[in-house]
PDB file of C-alpha atoms and ligand atoms in Angstrom:
ATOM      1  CA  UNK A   1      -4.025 -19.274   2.529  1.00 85.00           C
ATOM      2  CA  UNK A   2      -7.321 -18.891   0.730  1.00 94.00           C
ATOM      3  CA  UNK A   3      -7.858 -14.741   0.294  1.00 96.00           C
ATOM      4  CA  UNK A   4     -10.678 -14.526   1.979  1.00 97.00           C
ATOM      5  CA  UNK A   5      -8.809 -16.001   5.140  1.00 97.00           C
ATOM      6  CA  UNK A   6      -6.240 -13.773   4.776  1.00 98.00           C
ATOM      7  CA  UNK A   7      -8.985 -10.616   4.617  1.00 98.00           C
ATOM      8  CA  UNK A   8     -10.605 -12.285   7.401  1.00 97.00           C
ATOM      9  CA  UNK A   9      -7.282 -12.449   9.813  1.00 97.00           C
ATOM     10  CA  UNK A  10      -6.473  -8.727   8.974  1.00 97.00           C
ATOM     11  CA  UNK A  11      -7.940  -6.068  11.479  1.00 96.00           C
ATOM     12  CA  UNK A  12      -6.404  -2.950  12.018  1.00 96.00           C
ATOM     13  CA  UNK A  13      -3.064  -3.154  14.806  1.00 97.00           C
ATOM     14  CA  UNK A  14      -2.632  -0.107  16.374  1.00 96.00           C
ATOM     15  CA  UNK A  15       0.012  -1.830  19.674  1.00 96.00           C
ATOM     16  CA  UNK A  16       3.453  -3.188  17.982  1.00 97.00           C
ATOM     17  CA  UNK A  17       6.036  -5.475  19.595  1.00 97.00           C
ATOM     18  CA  UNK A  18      10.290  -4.503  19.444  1.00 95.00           C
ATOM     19  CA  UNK A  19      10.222  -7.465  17.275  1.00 95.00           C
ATOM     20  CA  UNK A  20      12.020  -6.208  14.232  1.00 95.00           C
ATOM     21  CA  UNK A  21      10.363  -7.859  10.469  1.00 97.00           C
ATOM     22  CA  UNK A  22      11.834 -10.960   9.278  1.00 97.00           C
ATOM     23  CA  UNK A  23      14.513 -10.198   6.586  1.00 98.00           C
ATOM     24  CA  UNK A  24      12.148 -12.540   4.000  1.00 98.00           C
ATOM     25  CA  UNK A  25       9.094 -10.556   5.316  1.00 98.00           C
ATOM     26  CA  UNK A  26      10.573  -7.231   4.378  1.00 98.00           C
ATOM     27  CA  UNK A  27      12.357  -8.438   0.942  1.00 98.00           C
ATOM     28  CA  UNK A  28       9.072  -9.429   0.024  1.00 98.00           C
ATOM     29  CA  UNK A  29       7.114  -6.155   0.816  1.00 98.00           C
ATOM     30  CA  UNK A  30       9.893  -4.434  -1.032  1.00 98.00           C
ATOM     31  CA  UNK A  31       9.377  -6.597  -4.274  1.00 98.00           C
ATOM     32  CA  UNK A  32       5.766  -6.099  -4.159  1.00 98.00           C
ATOM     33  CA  UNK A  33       5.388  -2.310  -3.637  1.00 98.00           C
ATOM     34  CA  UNK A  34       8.302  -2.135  -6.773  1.00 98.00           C
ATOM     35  CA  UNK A  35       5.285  -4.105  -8.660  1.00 98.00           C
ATOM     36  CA  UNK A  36       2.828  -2.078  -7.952  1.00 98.00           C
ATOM     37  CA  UNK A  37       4.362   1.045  -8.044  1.00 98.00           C
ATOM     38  CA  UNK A  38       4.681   0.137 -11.791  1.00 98.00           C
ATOM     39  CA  UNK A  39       1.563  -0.781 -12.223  1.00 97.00           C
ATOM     40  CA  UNK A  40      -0.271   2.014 -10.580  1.00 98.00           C
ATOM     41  CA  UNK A  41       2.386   4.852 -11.168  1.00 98.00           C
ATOM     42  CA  UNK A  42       2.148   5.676  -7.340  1.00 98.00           C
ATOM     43  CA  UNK A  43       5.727   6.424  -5.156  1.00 98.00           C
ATOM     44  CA  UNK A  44       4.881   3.712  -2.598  1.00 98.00           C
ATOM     45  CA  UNK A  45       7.953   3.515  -0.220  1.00 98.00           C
ATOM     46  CA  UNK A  46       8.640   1.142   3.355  1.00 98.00           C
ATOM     47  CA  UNK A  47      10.041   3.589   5.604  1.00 98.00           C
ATOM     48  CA  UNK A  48      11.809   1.418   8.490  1.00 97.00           C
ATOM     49  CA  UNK A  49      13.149   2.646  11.840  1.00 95.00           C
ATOM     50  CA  UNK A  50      10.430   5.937  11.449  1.00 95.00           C
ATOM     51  CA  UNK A  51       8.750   6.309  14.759  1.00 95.00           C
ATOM     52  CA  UNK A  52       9.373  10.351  14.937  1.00 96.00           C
ATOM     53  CA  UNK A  53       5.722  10.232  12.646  1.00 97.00           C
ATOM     54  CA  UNK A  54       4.329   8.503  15.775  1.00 96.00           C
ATOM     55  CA  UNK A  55       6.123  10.064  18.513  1.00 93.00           C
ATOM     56  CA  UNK A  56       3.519  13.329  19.159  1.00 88.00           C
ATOM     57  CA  UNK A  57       0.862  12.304  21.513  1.00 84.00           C
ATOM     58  CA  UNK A  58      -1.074  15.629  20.475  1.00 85.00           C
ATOM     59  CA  UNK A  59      -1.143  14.191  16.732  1.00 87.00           C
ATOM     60  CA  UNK A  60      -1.601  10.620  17.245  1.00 85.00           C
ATOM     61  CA  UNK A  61      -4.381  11.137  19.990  1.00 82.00           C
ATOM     62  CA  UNK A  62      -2.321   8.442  21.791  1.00 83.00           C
ATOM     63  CA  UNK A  63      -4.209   5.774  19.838  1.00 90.00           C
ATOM     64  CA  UNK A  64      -0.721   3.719  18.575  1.00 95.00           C
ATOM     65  CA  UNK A  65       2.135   2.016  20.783  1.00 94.00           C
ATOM     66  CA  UNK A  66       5.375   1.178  19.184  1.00 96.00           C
ATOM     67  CA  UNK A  67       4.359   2.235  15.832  1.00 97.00           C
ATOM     68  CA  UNK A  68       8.495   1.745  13.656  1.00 97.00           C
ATOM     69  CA  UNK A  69       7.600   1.266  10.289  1.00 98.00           C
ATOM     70  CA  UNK A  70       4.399   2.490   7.913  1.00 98.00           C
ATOM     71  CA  UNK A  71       4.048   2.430   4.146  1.00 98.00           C
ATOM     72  CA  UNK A  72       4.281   5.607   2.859  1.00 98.00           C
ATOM     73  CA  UNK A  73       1.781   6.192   0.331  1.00 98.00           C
ATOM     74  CA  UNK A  74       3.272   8.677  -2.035  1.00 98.00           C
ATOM     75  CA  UNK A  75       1.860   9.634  -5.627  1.00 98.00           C
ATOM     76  CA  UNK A  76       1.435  12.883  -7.939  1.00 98.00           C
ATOM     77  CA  UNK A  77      -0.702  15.083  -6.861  1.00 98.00           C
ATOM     78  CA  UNK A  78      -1.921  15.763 -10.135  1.00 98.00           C
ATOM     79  CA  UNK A  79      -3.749  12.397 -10.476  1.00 97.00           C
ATOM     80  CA  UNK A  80      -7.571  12.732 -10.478  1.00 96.00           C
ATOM     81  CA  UNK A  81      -7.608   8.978  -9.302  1.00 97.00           C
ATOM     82  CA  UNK A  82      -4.540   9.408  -6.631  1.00 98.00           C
ATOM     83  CA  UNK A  83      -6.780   8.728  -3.608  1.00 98.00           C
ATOM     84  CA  UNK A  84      -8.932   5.227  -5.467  1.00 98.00           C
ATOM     85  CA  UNK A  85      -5.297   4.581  -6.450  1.00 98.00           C
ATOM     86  CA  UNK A  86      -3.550   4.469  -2.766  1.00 98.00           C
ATOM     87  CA  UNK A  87      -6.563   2.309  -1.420  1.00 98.00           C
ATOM     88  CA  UNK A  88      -6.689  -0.627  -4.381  1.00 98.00           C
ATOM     89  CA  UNK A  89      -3.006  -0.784  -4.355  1.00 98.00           C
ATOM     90  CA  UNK A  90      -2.635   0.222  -0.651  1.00 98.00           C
ATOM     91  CA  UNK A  91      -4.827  -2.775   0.629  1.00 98.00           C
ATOM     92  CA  UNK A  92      -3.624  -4.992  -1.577  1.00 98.00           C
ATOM     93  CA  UNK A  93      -0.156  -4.257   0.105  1.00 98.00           C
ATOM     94  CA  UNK A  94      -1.878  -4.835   3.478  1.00 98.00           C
ATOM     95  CA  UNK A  95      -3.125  -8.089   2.557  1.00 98.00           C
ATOM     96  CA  UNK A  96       0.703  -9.274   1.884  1.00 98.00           C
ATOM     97  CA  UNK A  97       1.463  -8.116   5.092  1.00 98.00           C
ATOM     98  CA  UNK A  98      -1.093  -9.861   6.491  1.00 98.00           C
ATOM     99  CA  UNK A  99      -0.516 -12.824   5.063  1.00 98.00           C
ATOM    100  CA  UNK A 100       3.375 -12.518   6.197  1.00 98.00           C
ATOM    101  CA  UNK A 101       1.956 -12.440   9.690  1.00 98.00           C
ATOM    102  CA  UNK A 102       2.370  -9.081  10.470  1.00 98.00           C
ATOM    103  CA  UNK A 103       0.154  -6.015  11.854  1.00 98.00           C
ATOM    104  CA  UNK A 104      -1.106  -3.174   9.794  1.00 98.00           C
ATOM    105  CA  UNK A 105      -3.518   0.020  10.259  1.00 98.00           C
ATOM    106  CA  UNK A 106      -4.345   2.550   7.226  1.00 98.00           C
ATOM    107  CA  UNK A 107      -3.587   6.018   8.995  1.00 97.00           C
ATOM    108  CA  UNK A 108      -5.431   9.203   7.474  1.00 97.00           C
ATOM    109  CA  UNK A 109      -4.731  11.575  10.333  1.00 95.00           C
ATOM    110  CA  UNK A 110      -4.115  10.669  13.513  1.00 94.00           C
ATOM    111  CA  UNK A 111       0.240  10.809  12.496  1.00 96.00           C
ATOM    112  CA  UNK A 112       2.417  13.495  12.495  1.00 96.00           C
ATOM    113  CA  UNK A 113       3.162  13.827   8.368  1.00 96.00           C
ATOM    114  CA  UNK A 114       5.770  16.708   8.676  1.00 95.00           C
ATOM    115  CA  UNK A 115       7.844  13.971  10.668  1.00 96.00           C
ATOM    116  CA  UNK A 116       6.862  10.982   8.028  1.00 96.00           C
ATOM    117  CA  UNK A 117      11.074  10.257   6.606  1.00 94.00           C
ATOM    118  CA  UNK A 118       9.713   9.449   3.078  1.00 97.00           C
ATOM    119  CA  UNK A 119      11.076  10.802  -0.182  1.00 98.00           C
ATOM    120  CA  UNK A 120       8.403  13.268  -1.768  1.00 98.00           C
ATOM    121  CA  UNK A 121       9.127  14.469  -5.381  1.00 98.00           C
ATOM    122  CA  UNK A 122       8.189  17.643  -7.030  1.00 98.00           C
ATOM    123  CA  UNK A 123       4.522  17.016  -7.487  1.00 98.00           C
ATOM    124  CA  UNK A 124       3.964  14.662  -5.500  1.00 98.00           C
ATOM    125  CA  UNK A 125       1.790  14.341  -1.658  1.00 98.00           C
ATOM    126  CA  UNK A 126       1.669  12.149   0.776  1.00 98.00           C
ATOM    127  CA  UNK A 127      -1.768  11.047   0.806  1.00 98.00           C
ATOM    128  CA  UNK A 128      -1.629   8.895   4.136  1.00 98.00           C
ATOM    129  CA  UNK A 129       0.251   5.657   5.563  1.00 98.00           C
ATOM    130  CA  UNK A 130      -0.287   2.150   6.450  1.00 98.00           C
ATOM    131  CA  UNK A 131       1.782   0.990   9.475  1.00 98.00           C
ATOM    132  CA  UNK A 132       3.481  -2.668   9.494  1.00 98.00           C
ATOM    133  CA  UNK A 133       5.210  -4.271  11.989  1.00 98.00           C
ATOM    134  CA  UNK A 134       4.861  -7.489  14.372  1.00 98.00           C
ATOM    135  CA  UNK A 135       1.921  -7.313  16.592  1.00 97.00           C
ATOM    136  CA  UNK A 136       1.092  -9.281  19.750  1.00 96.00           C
ATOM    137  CA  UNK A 137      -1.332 -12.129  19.530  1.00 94.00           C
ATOM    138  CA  UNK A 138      -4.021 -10.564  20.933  1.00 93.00           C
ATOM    139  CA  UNK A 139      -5.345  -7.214  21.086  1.00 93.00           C
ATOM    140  CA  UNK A 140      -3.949  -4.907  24.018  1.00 90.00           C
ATOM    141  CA  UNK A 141      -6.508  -3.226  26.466  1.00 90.00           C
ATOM    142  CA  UNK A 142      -5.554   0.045  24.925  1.00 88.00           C
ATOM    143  CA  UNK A 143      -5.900  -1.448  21.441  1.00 92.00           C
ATOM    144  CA  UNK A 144     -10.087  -2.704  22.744  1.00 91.00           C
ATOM    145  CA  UNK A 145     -10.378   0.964  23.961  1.00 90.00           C
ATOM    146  CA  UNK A 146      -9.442   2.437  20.772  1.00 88.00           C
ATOM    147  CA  UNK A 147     -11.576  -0.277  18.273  1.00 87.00           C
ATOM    148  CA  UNK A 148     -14.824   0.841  21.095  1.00 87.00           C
ATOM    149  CA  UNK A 149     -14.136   4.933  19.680  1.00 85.00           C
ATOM    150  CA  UNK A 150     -13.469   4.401  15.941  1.00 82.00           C
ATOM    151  CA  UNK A 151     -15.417   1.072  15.036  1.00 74.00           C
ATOM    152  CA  UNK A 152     -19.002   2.320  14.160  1.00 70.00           C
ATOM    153  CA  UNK A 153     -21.567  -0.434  13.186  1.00 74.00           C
ATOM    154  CA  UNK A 154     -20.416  -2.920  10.466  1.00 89.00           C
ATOM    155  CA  UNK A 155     -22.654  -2.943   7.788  1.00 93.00           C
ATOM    156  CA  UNK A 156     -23.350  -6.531   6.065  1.00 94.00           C
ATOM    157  CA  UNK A 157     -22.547  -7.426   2.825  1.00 94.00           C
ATOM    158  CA  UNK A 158     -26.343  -7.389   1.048  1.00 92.00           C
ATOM    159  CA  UNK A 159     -26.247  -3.497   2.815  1.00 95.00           C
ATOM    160  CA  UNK A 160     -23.339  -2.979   0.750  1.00 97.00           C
ATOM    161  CA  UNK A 161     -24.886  -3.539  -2.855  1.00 98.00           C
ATOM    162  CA  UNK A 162     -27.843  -2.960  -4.939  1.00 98.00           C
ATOM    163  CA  UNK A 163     -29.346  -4.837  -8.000  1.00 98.00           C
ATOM    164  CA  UNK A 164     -31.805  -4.707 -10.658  1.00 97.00           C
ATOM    165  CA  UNK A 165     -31.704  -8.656 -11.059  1.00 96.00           C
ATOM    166  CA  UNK A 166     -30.149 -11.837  -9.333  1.00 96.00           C
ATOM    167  CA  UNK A 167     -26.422 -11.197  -9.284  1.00 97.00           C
ATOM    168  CA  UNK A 168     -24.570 -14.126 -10.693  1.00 97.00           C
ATOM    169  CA  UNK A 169     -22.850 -16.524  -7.381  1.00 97.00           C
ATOM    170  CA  UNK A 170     -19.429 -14.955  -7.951  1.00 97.00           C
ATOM    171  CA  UNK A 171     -20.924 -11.677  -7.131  1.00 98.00           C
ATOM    172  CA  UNK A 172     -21.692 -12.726  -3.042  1.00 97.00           C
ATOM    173  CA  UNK A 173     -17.653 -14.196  -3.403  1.00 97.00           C
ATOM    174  CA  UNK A 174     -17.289 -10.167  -4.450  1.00 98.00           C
ATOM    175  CA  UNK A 175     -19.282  -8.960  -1.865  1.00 98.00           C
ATOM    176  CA  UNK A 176     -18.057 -11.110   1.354  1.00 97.00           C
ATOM    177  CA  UNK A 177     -14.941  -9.453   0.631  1.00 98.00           C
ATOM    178  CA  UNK A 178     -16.152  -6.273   0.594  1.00 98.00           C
ATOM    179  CA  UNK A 179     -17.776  -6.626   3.835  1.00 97.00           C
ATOM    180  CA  UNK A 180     -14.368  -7.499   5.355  1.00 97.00           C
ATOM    181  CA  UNK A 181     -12.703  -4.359   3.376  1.00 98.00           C
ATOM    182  CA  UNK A 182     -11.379  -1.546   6.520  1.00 97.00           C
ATOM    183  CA  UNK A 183     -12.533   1.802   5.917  1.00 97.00           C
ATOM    184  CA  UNK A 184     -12.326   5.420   7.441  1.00 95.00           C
ATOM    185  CA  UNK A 185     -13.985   5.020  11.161  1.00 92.00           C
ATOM    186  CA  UNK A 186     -15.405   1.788   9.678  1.00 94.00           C
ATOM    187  CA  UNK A 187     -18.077   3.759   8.084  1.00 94.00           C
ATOM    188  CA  UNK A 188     -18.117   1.297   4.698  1.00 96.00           C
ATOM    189  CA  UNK A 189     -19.379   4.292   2.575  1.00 96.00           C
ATOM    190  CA  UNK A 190     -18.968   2.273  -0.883  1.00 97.00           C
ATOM    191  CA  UNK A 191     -22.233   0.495  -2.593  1.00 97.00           C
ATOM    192  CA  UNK A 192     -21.211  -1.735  -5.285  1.00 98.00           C
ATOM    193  CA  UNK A 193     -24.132  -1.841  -8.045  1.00 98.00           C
ATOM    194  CA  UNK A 194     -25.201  -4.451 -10.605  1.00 98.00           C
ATOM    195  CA  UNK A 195     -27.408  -3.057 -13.246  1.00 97.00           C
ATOM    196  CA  UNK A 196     -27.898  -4.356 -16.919  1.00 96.00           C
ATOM    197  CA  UNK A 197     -25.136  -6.547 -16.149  1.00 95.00           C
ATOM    198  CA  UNK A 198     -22.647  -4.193 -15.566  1.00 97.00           C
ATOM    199  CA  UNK A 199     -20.945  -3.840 -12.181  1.00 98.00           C
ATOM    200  CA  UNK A 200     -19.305  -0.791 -10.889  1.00 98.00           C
ATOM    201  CA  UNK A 201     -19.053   1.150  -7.586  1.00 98.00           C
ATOM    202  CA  UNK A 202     -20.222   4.455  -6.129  1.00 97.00           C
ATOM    203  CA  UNK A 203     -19.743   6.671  -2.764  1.00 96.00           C
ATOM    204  CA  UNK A 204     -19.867   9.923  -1.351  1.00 93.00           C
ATOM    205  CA  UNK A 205     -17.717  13.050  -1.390  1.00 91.00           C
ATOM    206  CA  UNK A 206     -16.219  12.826   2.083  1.00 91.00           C
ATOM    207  CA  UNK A 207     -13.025  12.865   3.273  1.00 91.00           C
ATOM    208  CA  UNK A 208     -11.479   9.415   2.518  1.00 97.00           C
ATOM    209  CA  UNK A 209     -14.177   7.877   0.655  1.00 97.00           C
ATOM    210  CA  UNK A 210     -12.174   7.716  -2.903  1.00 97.00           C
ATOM    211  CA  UNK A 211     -10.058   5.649  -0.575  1.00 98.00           C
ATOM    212  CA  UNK A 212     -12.659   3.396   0.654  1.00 98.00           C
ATOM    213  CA  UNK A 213     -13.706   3.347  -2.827  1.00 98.00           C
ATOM    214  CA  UNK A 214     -10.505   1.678  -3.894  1.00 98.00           C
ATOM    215  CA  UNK A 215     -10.169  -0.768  -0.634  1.00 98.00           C
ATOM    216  CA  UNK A 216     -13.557  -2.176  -1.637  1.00 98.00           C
ATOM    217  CA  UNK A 217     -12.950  -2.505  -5.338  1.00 98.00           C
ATOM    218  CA  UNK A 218      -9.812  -4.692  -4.371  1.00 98.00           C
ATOM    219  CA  UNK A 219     -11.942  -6.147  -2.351  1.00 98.00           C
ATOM    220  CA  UNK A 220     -14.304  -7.267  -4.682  1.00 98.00           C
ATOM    221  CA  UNK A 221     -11.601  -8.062  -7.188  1.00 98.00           C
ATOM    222  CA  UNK A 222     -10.234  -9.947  -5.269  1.00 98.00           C
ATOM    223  CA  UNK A 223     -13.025 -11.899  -3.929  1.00 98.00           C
ATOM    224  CA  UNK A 224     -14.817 -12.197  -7.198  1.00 98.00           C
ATOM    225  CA  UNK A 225     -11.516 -13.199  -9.640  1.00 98.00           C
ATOM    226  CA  UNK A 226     -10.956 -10.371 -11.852  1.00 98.00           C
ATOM    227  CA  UNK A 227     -10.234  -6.660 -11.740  1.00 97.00           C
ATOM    228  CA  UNK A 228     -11.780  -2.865 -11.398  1.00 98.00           C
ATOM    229  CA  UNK A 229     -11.563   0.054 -13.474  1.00 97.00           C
ATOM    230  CA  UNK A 230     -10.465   3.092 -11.066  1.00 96.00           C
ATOM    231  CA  UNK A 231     -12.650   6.137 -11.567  1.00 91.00           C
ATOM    232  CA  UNK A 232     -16.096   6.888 -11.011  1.00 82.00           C
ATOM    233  CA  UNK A 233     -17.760   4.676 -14.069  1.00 84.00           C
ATOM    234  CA  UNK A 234     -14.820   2.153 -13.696  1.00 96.00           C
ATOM    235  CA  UNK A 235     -16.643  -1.198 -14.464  1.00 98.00           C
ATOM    236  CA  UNK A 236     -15.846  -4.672 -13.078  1.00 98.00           C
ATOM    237  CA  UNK A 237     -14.023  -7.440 -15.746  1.00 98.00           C
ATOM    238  CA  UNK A 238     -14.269 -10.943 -14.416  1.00 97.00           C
ATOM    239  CA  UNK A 239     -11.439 -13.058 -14.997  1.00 92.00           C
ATOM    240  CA  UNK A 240      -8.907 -10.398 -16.009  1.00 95.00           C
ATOM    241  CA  UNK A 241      -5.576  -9.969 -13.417  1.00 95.00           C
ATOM    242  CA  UNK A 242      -6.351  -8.151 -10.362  1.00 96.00           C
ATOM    243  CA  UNK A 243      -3.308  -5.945  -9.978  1.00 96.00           C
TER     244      UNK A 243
HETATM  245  C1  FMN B 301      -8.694   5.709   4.672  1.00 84.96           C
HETATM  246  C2  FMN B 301      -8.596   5.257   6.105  1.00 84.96           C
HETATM  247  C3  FMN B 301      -8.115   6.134   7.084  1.00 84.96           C
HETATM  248  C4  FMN B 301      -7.987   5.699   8.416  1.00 84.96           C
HETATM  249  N1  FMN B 301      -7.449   6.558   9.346  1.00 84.96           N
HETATM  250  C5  FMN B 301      -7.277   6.137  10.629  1.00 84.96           C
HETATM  251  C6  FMN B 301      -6.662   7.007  11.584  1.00 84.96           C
HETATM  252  O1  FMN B 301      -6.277   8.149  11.292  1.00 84.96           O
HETATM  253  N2  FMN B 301      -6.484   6.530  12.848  1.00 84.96           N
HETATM  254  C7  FMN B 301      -6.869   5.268  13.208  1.00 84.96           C
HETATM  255  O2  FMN B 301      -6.664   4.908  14.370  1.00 84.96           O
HETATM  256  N3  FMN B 301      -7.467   4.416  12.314  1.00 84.96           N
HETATM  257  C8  FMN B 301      -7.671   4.819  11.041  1.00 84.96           C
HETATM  258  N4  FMN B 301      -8.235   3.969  10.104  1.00 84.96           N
HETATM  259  C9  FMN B 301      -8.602   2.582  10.480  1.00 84.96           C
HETATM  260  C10 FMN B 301     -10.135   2.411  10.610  1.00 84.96           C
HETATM  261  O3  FMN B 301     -10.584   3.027  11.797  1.00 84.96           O
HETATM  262  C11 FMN B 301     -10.476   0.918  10.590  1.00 84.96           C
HETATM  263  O4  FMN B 301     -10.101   0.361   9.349  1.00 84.96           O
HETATM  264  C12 FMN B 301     -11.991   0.691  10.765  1.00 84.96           C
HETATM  265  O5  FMN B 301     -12.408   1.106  12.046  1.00 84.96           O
HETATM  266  C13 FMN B 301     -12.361  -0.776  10.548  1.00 84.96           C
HETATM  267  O6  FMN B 301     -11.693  -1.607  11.470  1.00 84.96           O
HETATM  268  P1  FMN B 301     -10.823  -2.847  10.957  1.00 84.96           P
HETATM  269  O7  FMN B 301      -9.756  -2.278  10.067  1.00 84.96           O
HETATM  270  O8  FMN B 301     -10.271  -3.476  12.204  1.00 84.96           O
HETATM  271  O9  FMN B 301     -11.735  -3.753  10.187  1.00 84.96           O
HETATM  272  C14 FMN B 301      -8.390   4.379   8.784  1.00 84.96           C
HETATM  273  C15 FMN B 301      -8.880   3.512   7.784  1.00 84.96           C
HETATM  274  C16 FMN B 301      -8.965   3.932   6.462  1.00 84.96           C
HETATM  275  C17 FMN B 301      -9.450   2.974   5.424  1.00 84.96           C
END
């Protein structure tokens, strides 16, 4: 499957079938988040079998059903680039998923974290999680009701940038993706800019946004062939490995 049809058949699951994940399916999350938790230095974990995070109604504002399993996105709370971090490697987790077939929703609050069953070391936080599981085919009533509270306006992709001159072709392949990246209440707070040929990305201070910052520079990456620098001047290098 071409990436952009994977991006394009994700959309955040919040209903999950008994169903458990396919042996294969879960082998193969495990091997990635061991990749990328080398990579990025970040204490991604799979927790199976932990509904108790999704159990309280007064915590999860009733929003999930059936919610077993979540990436827990773990890293040291030290990190100045911990929250970019969880959001370039976290979606690119989600698009795996994804592409596996299976459901996922990026979580900030609306969990219970003191009943999340992940391992947190000595310096460490748990920043948010990602849920994963099978979904049904289509979306549930309750599922509609939810996407009509937290969906706000999408924003298309030539909202999403800014230039001083014609970007080069690969830069719309960046920017498509972007335009299908999630983000906190779908608010797409992240402008990627192209000035004197250098690309790099920019948002505000809010809650979440350092994660929206790194969902959309996968994004891009991904869509464009190449990878981001994390951090605030990080610059774009086509052609160079994503993750
Ligand atoms: C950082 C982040 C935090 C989120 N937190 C929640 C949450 O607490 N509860 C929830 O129901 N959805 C949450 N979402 C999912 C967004 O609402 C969803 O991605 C957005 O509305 C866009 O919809 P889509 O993912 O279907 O494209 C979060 C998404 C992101 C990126």
């Amino acid at each position: 499957m071409e990436v952009l049809d994977i991006m394009r058949a994700r959309t955040s699951r919040r209903s999950y079938t008994s169903s458990p994940i396919p042996k294969d399916s879960i082998e193969k999350l495990q091997d990635t988040i061991e990749y990328l938790n080398r990579k990025s230095g970040l204490h991604i974990q799979l927790v199976l079998d932990g509904e108790a995070a999704f159990k309280s109604f007064k915590k999860t504002y009733g929003m999930f059903s059936g919610v077993k399993h979540y990436f827990a996105m773990v890293g040291n709370s030290s990190d100045p680039l911990l929250h970019e971090k969880v959001g370039y490697y976290g979606e690119y987790l989600v698009l795996v998923a994804t592409e596996l077939g299976l459901g996922t929703c990026w979580v900030g609050s609306s969990y219970d974290a003191q009943n999340c069953n992940c391992e947190i070391l000595a310096g460490e936080q748990l920043v948010c999680v990602i849920t994963v599981g099978k979904s049904p085919e289509s979306l549930s009533s309750r599922e509609r009701l939810v996407l009509s509270m937290v969906k706000e306006k999408s924003k298309k992709y030539d909202e999403l940038c800014q230039y001083d001159k014609q970007p080069p072709e690969w830069f719309w392949d960046g920017m498509k993706a972007v335009e299908l990246a999630p983000s906190a209440r779908n608010r797409q707070p992240v402008q990627i800019i192209y000035y004197n040929d250098v690309i790099y990305a920019t948002t505000g201070q809010f809650q979440y946004n350092k994660i929206d910052m790194g969902i959309a520079k996968l994004h891009f990456a991904l869509g464009a062939g190449g990878r981001f620098e994390l951090g605030e001047h990080g610059r774009f290098y086509k052609d160079e490995e994503t993750v």
